[in-house]
Short mmCIF file of C-alpha atoms in Angstrom, two decimals:
data_model
loop_
_atom_site.label_atom_id
_atom_site.label_comp_id
_atom_site.label_asym_id
_atom_site.label_seq_id
_atom_site.Cartn_x
_atom_site.Cartn_y
_atom_site.Cartn_z
CA UNK A 19 100.25 131.08 73.89
CA UNK A 20 98.55 132.24 70.70
CA UNK A 21 99.74 135.41 68.99
CA UNK A 22 97.45 137.88 67.23
CA UNK A 23 98.85 136.68 63.87
CA UNK A 24 97.48 133.20 64.84
CA UNK A 25 100.93 131.65 65.45
CA UNK A 26 101.04 129.29 68.42
CA UNK A 27 104.07 129.40 70.74
CA UNK A 28 104.61 126.39 72.98
CA UNK A 29 106.58 126.82 76.17
CA UNK A 30 107.24 125.00 79.41
CA UNK A 31 107.24 128.31 81.30
CA UNK A 32 105.30 131.54 80.72
CA UNK A 33 105.98 134.67 82.77
CA UNK A 34 104.08 137.93 82.54
CA UNK A 35 105.45 141.30 83.64
CA UNK A 36 104.47 144.94 83.35
CA UNK A 37 106.24 148.13 84.31
CA UNK A 38 104.24 151.10 85.58
CA UNK A 39 102.22 152.69 82.76
CA UNK A 40 103.77 150.43 80.09
CA UNK A 41 102.54 147.65 77.84
CA UNK A 42 103.54 144.39 79.49
CA UNK A 43 105.82 141.61 78.28
CA UNK A 44 105.29 137.88 78.11
CA UNK A 45 108.42 135.78 78.44
CA UNK A 46 108.22 132.23 77.13
CA UNK A 47 110.84 129.56 77.84
CA UNK A 48 110.57 126.71 75.34
CA UNK A 49 111.39 123.09 76.18
CA UNK A 50 114.83 123.45 74.52
CA UNK A 51 115.66 126.44 76.77
CA UNK A 52 115.15 129.09 74.08
CA UNK A 53 113.74 132.32 75.53
CA UNK A 54 111.26 134.49 73.64
CA UNK A 55 109.66 137.81 74.60
CA UNK A 56 106.40 139.26 73.25
CA UNK A 57 104.48 142.41 74.10
CA UNK A 58 100.94 142.15 75.45
CA UNK A 59 99.79 143.86 72.24
CA UNK A 60 101.23 140.94 70.20
CA UNK A 61 99.52 138.15 72.17
CA UNK A 62 95.90 137.06 71.89
CA UNK A 63 95.44 134.19 74.34
CA UNK A 64 97.49 132.45 77.01
CA UNK A 65 96.78 128.77 77.68
CA UNK A 66 98.00 127.49 81.04
CA UNK A 67 97.54 124.99 83.83
CA UNK A 68 96.79 125.89 87.43
CA UNK A 69 98.68 124.31 90.31
CA UNK A 70 95.88 121.74 90.70
CA UNK A 71 96.39 120.69 87.07
CA UNK A 72 93.21 122.24 85.65
CA UNK A 73 93.53 123.82 82.20
CA UNK A 74 92.34 127.36 81.56
CA UNK A 75 92.51 129.99 78.83
CA UNK A 76 92.99 133.69 79.38
CA UNK A 77 92.70 136.48 76.83
CA UNK A 78 94.40 139.86 76.81
CA UNK A 79 91.62 142.44 76.97
CA UNK A 80 91.87 146.24 77.09
CA UNK A 81 90.21 147.61 80.21
CA UNK A 82 89.85 150.90 78.33
CA UNK A 83 89.05 150.72 74.59
CA UNK A 84 91.93 151.71 72.28
CA UNK A 85 94.40 151.96 75.17
CA UNK A 86 97.14 149.30 74.82
CA UNK A 87 98.56 150.18 78.26
CA UNK A 88 95.32 148.87 79.81
CA UNK A 89 95.78 145.26 78.53
CA UNK A 90 94.88 142.78 81.26
CA UNK A 91 94.54 138.99 81.30
CA UNK A 92 90.99 137.77 81.89
CA UNK A 93 89.38 134.32 81.96
CA UNK A 94 87.23 133.70 78.87
CA UNK A 95 83.57 132.83 79.45
CA UNK A 96 81.98 133.69 76.05
CA UNK A 97 84.38 134.38 73.19
CA UNK A 98 82.16 134.04 70.12
CA UNK A 99 79.52 136.45 68.89
CA UNK A 100 79.08 140.21 69.07
CA UNK A 101 79.17 140.34 72.87
CA UNK A 102 82.08 138.75 74.72
CA UNK A 103 82.10 137.90 78.41
CA UNK A 104 85.16 137.57 80.63
CA UNK A 105 85.79 137.13 84.33
CA UNK A 106 88.44 139.24 85.97
CA UNK A 107 89.74 139.22 89.51
CA UNK A 108 91.62 142.52 89.95
CA UNK A 109 91.91 142.05 93.73
CA UNK A 110 91.15 139.25 96.16
CA UNK A 111 87.44 139.69 95.47
CA UNK A 112 85.42 137.12 93.53
CA UNK A 113 85.57 137.25 89.74
CA UNK A 114 83.81 140.26 88.27
CA UNK A 115 82.10 139.98 84.86
CA UNK A 116 83.63 142.14 82.12
CA UNK A 117 81.69 142.65 78.87
CA UNK A 118 83.13 143.74 75.51
CA UNK A 119 80.85 144.75 72.64
CA UNK A 120 80.35 147.63 70.24
CA UNK A 121 77.90 149.31 72.61
CA UNK A 122 79.15 148.28 76.09
CA UNK A 123 82.73 147.89 77.28
CA UNK A 124 83.46 147.37 80.95
CA UNK A 125 82.71 145.73 84.26
CA UNK A 126 79.26 144.64 85.34
CA UNK A 127 79.92 145.24 89.03
CA UNK A 128 76.54 146.46 90.23
CA UNK A 129 72.91 146.89 89.29
CA UNK A 130 73.61 150.21 87.57
CA UNK A 131 76.17 148.61 85.22
CA UNK A 132 73.80 145.71 84.58
CA UNK A 133 70.92 148.07 83.77
CA UNK A 134 73.10 149.98 81.26
CA UNK A 135 74.01 146.67 79.60
CA UNK A 136 70.37 145.53 79.52
CA UNK A 137 69.37 148.82 77.88
CA UNK A 138 71.78 148.01 75.03
CA UNK A 139 70.60 144.41 74.75
CA UNK A 140 66.95 145.51 74.77
CA UNK A 141 67.47 147.20 71.40
CA UNK A 142 67.07 143.69 69.94
CA UNK A 143 63.39 142.72 69.61
CA UNK A 144 64.04 138.98 70.03
CA UNK A 145 65.95 139.60 73.26
CA UNK A 146 63.26 141.90 74.67
CA UNK A 147 60.52 139.35 73.89
CA UNK A 148 62.42 136.36 75.30
CA UNK A 149 63.40 138.10 78.55
CA UNK A 150 60.30 140.14 79.31
CA UNK A 151 59.94 138.96 82.94
CA UNK A 152 61.95 140.71 85.64
CA UNK A 153 62.93 137.38 87.21
CA UNK A 154 64.64 136.34 83.93
CA UNK A 155 66.70 139.54 83.84
CA UNK A 156 69.07 138.77 86.68
CA UNK A 157 72.82 139.39 86.89
CA UNK A 158 73.08 135.74 87.93
CA UNK A 159 71.88 134.82 84.40
CA UNK A 160 74.33 137.10 82.60
CA UNK A 161 76.05 134.37 80.57
CA UNK A 162 72.67 132.94 79.45
CA UNK A 163 71.42 136.41 78.48
CA UNK A 164 74.55 137.12 76.43
CA UNK A 165 74.55 133.68 74.79
CA UNK A 166 70.95 134.20 73.66
CA UNK A 167 71.76 137.69 72.38
CA UNK A 168 74.75 136.40 70.40
CA UNK A 169 72.66 133.62 68.85
CA UNK A 170 69.55 135.66 68.02
CA UNK A 171 70.49 139.31 67.54
CA UNK A 172 72.65 140.98 64.94
#
């Protein structure tokens, strides 16, 4: 686990918990048995292994801007640049894209959300020129669209 102050905490066991309407806690048990507790607002990323042994990184993201109670763990897809992309599975549904930027913060669940996001991205001339065809502007290409925007737009 990486804290917001950039310290790295190594543990053999990480447990997350949250009471109703409260900032959650992360409990870390180190290899020597020492137990540490951190609030969600103190942690930045959690690095873990799934049962099948695959490694993954999750980041604590606010579902609602400036609301620490809304911190939720999401899988990182794009974590560099002005626009960040996460995947979140709040239910048993497939992962839903979640975008964080200065101008758009939230899920891209449907065409309406995607259109609102595209309207923000279209403010960049390079983006608008590169993705002028309707077929290029698909929700299926969201990570490519955001990667281009991060690389070519300020």
